Coordinates of C-alpha atoms and ligand atoms in Angstrom, one line a residue:
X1 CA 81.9 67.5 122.9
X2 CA 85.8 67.3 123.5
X3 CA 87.0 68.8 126.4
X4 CA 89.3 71.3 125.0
X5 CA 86.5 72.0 122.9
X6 CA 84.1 72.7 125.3
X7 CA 86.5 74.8 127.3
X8 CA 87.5 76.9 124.5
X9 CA 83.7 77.7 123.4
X10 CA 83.6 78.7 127.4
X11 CA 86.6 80.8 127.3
X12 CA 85.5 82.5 124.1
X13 CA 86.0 85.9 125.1
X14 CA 88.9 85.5 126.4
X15 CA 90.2 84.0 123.9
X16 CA 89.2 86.9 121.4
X17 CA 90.1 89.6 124.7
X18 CA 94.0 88.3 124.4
X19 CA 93.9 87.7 120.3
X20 CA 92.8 91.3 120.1
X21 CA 95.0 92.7 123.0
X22 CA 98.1 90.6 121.0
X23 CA 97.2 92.3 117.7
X24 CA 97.3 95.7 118.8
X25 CA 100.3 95.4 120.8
X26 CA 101.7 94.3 117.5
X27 CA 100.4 96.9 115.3
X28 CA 101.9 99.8 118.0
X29 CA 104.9 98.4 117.6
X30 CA 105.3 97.6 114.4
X31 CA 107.5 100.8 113.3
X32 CA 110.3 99.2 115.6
X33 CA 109.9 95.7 114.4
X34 CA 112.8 93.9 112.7
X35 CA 112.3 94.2 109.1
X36 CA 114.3 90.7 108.8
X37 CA 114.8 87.7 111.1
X38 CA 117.6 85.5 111.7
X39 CA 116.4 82.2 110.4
X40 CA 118.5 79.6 112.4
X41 CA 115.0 78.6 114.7
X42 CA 113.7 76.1 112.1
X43 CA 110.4 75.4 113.8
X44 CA 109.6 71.7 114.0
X45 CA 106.6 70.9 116.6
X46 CA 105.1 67.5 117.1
X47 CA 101.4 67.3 117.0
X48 CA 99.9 66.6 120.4
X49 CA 98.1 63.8 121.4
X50 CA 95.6 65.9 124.0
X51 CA 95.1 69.7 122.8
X52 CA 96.5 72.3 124.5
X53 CA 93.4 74.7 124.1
X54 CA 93.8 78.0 122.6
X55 CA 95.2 79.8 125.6
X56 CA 98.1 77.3 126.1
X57 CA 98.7 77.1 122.5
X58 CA 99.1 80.7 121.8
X59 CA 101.7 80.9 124.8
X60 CA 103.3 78.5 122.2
X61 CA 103.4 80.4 119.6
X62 CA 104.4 83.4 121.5
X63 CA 107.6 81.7 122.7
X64 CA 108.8 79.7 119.4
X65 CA 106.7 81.3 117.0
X66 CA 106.2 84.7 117.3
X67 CA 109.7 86.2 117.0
X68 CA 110.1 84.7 113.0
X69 CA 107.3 87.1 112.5
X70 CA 108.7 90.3 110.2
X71 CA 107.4 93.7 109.5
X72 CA 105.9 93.0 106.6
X73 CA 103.1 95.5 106.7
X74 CA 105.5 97.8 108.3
X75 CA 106.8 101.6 106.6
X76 CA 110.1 100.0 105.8
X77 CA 109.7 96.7 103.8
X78 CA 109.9 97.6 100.6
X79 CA 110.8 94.8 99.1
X80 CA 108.6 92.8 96.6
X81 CA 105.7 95.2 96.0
X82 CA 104.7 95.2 99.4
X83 CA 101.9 96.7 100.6
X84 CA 100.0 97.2 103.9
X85 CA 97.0 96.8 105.9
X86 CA 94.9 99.6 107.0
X87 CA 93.1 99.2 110.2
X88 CA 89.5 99.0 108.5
X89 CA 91.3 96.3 106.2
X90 CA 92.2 94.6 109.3
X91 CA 88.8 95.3 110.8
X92 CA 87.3 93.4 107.7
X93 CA 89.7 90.9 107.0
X94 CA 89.0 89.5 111.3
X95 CA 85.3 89.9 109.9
X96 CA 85.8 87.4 107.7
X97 CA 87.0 84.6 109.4
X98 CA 84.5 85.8 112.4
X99 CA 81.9 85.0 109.9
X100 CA 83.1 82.5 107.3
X101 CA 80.6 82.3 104.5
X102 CA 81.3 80.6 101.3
X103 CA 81.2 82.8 98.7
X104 CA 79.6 81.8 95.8
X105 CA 75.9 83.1 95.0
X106 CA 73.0 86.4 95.3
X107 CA 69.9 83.8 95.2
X108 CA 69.5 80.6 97.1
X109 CA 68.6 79.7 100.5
X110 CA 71.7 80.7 102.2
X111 CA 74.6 82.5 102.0
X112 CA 74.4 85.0 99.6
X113 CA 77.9 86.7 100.6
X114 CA 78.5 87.3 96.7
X115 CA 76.3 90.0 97.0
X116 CA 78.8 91.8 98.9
X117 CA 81.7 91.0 96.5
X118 CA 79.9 92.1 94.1
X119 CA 79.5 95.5 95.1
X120 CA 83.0 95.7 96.3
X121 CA 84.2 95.2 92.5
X122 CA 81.6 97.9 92.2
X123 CA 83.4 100.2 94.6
X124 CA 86.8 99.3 92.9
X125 CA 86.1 100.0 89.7
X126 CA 84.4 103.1 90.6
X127 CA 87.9 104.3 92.5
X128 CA 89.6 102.9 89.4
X129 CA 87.5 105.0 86.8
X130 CA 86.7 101.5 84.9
X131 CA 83.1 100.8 83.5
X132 CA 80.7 98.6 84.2
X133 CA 81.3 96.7 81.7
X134 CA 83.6 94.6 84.0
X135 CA 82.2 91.4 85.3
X136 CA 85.0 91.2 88.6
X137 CA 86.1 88.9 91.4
X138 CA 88.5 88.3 94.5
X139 CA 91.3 85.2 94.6
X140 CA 94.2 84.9 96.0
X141 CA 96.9 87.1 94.1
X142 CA 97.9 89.0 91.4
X143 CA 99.0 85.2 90.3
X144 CA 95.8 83.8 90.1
X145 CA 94.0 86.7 88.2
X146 CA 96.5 86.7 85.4
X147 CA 95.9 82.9 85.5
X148 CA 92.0 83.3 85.5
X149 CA 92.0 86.0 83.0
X150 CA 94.3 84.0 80.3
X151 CA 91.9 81.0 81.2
X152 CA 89.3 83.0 79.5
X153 CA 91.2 84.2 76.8
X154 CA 92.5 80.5 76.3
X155 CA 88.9 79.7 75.0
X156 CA 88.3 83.0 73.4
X157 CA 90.9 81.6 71.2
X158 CA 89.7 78.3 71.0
X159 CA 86.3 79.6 70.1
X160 CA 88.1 81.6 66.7
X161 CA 89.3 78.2 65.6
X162 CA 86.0 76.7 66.3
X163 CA 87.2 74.5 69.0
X164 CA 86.0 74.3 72.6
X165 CA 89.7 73.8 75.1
X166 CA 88.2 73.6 78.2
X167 CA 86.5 70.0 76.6
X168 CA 89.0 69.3 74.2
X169 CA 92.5 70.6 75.5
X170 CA 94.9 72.3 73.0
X171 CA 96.0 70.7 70.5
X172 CA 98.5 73.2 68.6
X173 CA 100.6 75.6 69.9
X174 CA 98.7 79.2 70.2
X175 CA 100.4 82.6 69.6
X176 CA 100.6 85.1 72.9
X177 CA 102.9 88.1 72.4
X178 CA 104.1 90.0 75.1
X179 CA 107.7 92.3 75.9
X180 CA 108.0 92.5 79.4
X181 CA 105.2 90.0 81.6
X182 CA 105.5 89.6 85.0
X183 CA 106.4 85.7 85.8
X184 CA 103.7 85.0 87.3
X185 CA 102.2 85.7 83.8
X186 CA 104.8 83.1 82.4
X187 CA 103.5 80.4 85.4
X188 CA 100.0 81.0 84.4
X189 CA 100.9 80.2 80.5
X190 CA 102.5 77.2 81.7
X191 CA 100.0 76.3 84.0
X192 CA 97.1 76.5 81.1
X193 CA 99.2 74.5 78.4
X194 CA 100.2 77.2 76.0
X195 CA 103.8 75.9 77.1
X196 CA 105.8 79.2 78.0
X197 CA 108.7 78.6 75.5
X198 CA 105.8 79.3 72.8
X199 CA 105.8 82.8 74.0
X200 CA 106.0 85.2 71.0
X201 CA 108.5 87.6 72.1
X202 CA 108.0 91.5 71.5
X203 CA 111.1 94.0 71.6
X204 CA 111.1 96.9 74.2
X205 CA 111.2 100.5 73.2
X206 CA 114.9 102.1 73.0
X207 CA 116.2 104.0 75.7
X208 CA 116.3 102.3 78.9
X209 CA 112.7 101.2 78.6
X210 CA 110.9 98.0 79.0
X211 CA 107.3 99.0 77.5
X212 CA 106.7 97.4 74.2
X213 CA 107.7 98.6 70.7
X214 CA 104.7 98.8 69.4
X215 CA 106.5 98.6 65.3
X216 CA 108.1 95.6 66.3
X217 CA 104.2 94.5 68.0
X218 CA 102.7 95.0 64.6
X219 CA 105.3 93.5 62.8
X220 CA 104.7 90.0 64.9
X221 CA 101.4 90.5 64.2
X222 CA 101.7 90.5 60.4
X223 CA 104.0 87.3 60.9
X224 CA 101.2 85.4 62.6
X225 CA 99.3 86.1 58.9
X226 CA 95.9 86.9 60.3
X227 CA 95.8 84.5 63.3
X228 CA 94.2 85.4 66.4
X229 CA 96.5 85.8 69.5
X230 CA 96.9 86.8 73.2
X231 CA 98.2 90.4 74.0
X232 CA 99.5 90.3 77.6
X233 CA 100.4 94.4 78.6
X234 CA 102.1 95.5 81.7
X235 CA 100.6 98.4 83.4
X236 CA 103.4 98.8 85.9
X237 CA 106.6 96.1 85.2
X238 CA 107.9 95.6 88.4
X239 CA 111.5 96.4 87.8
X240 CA 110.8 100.1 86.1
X241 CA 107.2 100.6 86.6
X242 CA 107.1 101.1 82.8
X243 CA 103.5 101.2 81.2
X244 CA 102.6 100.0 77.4
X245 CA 101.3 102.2 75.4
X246 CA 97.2 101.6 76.1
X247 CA 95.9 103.7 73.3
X248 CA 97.7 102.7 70.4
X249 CA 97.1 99.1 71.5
X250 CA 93.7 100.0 71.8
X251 CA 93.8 101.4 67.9
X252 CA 95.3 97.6 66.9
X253 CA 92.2 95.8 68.5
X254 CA 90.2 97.9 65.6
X255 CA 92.8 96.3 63.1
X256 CA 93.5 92.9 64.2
X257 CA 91.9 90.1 66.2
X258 CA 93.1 89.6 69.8
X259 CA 92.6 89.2 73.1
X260 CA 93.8 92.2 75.4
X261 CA 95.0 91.3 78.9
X262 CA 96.8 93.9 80.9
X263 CA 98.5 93.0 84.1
X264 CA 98.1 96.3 86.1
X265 CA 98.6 94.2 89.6
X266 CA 99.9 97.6 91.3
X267 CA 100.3 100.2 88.5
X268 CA 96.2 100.4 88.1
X269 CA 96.1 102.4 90.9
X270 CA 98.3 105.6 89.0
X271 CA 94.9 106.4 88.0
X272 CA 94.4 108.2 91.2
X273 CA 97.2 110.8 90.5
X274 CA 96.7 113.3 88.2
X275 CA 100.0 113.7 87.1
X276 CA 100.2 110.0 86.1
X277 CA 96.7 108.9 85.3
X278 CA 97.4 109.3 81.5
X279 CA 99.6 106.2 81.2
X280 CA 96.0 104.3 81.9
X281 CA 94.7 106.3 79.2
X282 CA 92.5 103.4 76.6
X283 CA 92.7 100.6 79.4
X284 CA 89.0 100.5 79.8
X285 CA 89.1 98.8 76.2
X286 CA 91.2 95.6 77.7
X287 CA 89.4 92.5 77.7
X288 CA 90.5 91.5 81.1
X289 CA 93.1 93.4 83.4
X290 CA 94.7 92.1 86.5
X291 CA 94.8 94.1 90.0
X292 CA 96.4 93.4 93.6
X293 CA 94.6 94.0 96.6
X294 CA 97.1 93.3 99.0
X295 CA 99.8 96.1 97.2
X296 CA 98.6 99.5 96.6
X297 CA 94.8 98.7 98.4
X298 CA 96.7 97.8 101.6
X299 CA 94.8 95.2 102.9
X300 CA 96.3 92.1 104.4
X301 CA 96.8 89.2 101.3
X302 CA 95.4 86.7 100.1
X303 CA 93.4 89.7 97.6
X304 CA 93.6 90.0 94.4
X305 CA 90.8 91.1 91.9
X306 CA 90.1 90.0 88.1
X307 CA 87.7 91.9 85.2
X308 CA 86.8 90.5 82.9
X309 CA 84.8 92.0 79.6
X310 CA 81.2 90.9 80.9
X311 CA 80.6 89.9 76.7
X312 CA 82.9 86.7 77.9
X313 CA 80.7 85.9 80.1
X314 CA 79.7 82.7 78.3
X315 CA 83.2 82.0 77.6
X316 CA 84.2 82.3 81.2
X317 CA 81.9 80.2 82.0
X318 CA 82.7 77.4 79.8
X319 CA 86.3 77.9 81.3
X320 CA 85.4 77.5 84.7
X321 CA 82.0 75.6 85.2
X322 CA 81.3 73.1 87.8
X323 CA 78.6 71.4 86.4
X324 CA 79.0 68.1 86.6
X325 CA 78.1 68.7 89.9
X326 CA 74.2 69.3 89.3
X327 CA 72.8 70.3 92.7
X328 CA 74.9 73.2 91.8
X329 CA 72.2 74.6 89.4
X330 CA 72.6 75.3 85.6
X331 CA 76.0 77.9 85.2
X332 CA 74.3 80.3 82.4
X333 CA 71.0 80.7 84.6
X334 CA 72.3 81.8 87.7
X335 CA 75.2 83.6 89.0
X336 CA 77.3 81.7 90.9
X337 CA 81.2 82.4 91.5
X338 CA 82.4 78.8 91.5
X339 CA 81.4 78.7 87.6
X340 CA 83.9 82.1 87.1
X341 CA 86.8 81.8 88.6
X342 CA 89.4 78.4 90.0
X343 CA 88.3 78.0 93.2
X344 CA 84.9 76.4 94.3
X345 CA 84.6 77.1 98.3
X346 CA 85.7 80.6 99.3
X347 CA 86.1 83.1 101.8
X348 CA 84.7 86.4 101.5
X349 CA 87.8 87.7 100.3
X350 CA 85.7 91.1 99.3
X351 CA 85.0 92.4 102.6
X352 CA 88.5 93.6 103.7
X353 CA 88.3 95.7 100.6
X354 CA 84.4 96.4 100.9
X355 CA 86.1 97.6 104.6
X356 CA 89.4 99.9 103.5
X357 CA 86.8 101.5 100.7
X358 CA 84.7 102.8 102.6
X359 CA 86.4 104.0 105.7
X360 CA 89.0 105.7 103.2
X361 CA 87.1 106.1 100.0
X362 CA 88.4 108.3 96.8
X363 CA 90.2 111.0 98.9
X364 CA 92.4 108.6 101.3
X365 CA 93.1 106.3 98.3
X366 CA 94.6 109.5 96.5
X367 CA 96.5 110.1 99.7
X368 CA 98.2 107.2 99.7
X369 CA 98.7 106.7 95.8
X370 CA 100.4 110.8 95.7
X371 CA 102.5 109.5 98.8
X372 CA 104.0 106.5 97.7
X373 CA 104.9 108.5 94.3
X374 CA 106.4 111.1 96.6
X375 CA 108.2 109.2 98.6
X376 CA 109.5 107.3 95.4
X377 CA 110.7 110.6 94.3
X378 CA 112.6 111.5 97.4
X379 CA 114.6 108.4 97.5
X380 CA 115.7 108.3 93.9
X381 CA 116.9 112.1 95.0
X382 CA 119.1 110.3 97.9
X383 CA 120.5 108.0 95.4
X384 CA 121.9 110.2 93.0
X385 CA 123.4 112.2 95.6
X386 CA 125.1 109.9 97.0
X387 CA 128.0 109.0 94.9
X388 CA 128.3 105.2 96.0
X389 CA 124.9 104.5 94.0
X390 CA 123.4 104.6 91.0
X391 CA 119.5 104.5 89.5
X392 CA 119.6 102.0 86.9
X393 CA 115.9 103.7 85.4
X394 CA 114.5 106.9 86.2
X395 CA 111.9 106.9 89.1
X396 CA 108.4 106.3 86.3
X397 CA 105.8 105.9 89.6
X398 CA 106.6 104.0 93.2
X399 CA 109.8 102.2 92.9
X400 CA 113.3 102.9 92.7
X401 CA 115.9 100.4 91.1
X402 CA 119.3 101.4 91.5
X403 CA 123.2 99.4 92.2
X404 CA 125.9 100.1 93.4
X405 CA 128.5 102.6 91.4
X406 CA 130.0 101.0 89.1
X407 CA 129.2 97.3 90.2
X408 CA 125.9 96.7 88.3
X409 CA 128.2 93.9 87.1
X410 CA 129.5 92.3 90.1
X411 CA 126.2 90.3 91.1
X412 CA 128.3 88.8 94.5
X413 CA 129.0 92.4 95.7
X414 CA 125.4 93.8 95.3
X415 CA 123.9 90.8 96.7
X416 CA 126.7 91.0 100.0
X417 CA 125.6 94.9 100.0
X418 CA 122.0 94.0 100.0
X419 CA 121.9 91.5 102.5
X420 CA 123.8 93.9 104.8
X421 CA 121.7 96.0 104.9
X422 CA 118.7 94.1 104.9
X423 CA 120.7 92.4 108.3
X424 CA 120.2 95.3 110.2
X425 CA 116.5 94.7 110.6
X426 CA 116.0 98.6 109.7
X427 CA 114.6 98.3 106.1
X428 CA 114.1 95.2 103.6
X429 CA 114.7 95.4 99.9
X430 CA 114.9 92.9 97.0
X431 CA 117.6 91.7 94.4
X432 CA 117.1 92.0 91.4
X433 CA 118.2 92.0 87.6
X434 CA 117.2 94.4 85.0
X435 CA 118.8 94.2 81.6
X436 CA 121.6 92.2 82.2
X437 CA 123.0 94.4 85.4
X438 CA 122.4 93.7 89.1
X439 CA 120.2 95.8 91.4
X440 CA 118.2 96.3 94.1
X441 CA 114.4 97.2 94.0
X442 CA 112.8 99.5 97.0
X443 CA 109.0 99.4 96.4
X444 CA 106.7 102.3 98.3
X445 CA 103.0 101.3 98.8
X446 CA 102.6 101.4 102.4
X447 CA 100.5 104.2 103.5
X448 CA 102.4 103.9 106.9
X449 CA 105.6 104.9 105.0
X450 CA 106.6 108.6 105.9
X451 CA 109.6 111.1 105.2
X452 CA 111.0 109.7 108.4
X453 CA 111.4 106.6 107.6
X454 CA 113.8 107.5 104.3
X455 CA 115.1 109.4 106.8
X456 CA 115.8 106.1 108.9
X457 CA 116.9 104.4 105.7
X458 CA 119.2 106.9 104.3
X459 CA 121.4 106.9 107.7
X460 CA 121.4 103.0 107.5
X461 CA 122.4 102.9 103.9
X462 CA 125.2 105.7 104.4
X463 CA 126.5 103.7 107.8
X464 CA 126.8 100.7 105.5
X465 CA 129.1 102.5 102.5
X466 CA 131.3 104.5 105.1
X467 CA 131.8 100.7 106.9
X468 CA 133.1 100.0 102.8
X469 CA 130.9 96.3 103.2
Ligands
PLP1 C1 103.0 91.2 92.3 C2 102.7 91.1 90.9 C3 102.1 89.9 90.4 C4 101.9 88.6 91.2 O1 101.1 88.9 92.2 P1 100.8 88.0 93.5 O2 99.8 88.9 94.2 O3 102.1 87.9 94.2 O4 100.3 86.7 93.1 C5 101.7 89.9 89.0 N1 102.0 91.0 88.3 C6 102.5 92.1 88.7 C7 102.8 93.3 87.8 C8 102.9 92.2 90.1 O5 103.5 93.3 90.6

């Protein structure tokens, strides 16, 4: 064997001792870690002719690396939709990699991982109150569900005009309507041919909303004279957190053929508050829907989960099958992940999840759900206070999108505010545009995120106005 090799393998638990002992030193301190870096050390290593061994090489990344690292998982990033990683997510997530299987079966001579991600899509649609009817799986991000989910319904819609896309491609341009999708609902389109300027547009509802007008849906509808489409439905946008109306979309599917996605990457989880689980209220009747795991779950990403109706089963596996490779066994017989989803070798991306589920189950998950609301709450109640700021929407669930007074207009000054205040390290937020006006986003889905820590951000944010940057 190679002699940094070997040496590693002998210094194993060491190795693991300093990892471990690194990690939590990280974790303790992570309510005082810099919530942005300054990015003038561009890293640029060589690759080294003789190893370094692991020891070595982590002192290297400890002095060059290291301090780029961010708060991300930390109470005050709440840029993005951020979320974080609770410590039995983290316990599962090290598991993983300890471990390494390759995901893909139940049966078979080896590794039958899958077994385990199955019953964590068991577990989640349990604490999401969706049926069984959901045939589910793990990749890498919101992202890649919404693109795995419209893969499907790509053939669905093939399959109404008779034709087969996965062998023959499209050849005409097919109807998707939506009012407000997520990009990464645009990417997907673009990724699977549909060609996102052939979107079919929907109005939002009056009144500072961004859910869909569900006249203006039906009349699109009529104009596509009977032909089967894509529905794609927010359950959460990310700039309002508004919610499509679930039940009267669920009353179209009885009138007209489609295929119902719903992108409920975070907002899926507003199920677990009683004062907000109604906007969820006919979802079970989607054909697929879209949730994060590494948002409001709080485990550390790649982790993301689709459903998908199991009826499509066949169709989802004509999307996705891998059977030209034939020691791979025949698709329809047995259960095998590679012929359901884009990737063929995997990690077990359930078992952070299977982890956080358990140690937390129904009750912590609730916890952190009514928190984030509350929190959500409390700093929209800072910023209409405060006379220097304004909410440009009301607070719907877990995120507050507000300006500055009176410069909603003035892109240059909200982004120079913004990256102020992201400078002092304290707190990190994200730019960005809702209906034509500048603002700035401030996601809660932490569950380290606390009182004190608006608290922290309020005094920051004040400091910053009296200053007059
Ligand atoms: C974050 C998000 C996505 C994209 O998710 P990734 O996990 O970043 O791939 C899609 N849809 C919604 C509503 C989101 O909030």
């Amino acid at each position: 064997m190679n002699k940094q090799l070997q040496e590693d393998l002998s210094s194993l638990e060491k190795i693991m001792q300093l990892v471990s002992r690194q990690g939590l030193d990280y974790l303790k301190q992570i309510e005082e870690r810099h919530t942005s870096v300054n990015h003038e050390a561009v890293p640029g290593g060589r690759l080294p002719e003789k190893g370094l061994g692991t020891i070595e090489t982590l002192q290297q990344f400890n002095s060059r690396l290291e301090p780029l690292m961010v708060a991300a998982s930390g109470p005050r990033y709440w840029g993005f939709v951020t979320g974080g990683t609770t410590p039995a997510a983290i316990a599962g997530d090290w598991l993983t990699t300890v471990y390494d299987q390759n995901t893909q079966t139940i049966t078979g001579d080896g590794d039958i991982s899958a077994a385990i991600e199955l019953e964590t899509v068991r577990l989640l649609l349990e604490l999401l109150e969706l049926p069984d009817e959901f045939l589910g799986g793990f990749v890498t991000g919101a992202t890649m569900s919404n693109f795995t989910c419209l893969a499907v319904a790509r053939q669905w819609l093939g399959q109404q005009d008779g034709a087969d896309i996965a062998k023959e491609g499209i050849t005409q341009p097919l109807p998707v309507l939506t009012a407000t999708p997520h990009s990464s609902s645009v990417k997907s389109l673009a990724l699977l041919g549909f060609g996102s300027n052939h979107i079919i547009s929907v109005k939002t509802m009056e009144g500072n909303r961004e859910a869909m007008d569900m006249s203006d849906l039906e009349t699109k509808i009529l104009q596509l004279n009977g032909r089967p489409f894509i529905l794609i439905s927010s359950a959460g946008t990310v700039n309002t957190v508004d919610f499509d109306d679930f039940t009267a979309i669920a009353a179209l599917k009885k009138k007209y053929q489609f295929w119902w996605h719903i992108d409920a990457a975070f907002g899926g989880f507003a199920i677990l508050s009683d004062a907000h689980k109604q906007l969820l209220q006919g979802w079970e009747q989607a054909d697929s829907i879209t949730v994060d795991g590494h948002k409001w779950l709080n485990v550390p990403y790649e982790n993301a989960v689709f459903f998908i109706k199991r009826r499509h089963r066949l169709l989802q596996v004509s999307t996705f099958q891998n059977s030209n490779a034939p020691y791979l066994g025949d698709p329809l017989e047995q259960f095998n992940y590679l012929n359901l989803l884009p990737e063929n070798s995997r990690r077990l991306k359930a078992l952070p999840a299977w982890f956080t589920l358990n140690a937390y189950g129904r009750e912590g998950y609730r916890y952190i759900i009514e928190n984030s609301i509350q929190l959500a709450r409390n700093f929209e109640a800072f910023i209409e206070s405060c006379p220097q700021l304004q909410l440009l929407a009301p607070v719907r669930l877990n995120t507050v999108c507000f300006s500055l007074a009176g410069a909603a207009g003035d892109a240059g000054k909200v982004a120079a505010f913004l990256s102020a205040l992201n400078k002092t390290g304290e707190v990190f937020m994200t730019q960005t545009q809702y209906k034509g006006q500048a603002g700035i986003r401030a996601a809660f889905v932490n569950f380290r995120t606390t009182e004190k820590d608006i608290e922290r951000v309020k005094t920051s944010v004040l400091r910053l106005l009296t200053a007059g940057t």
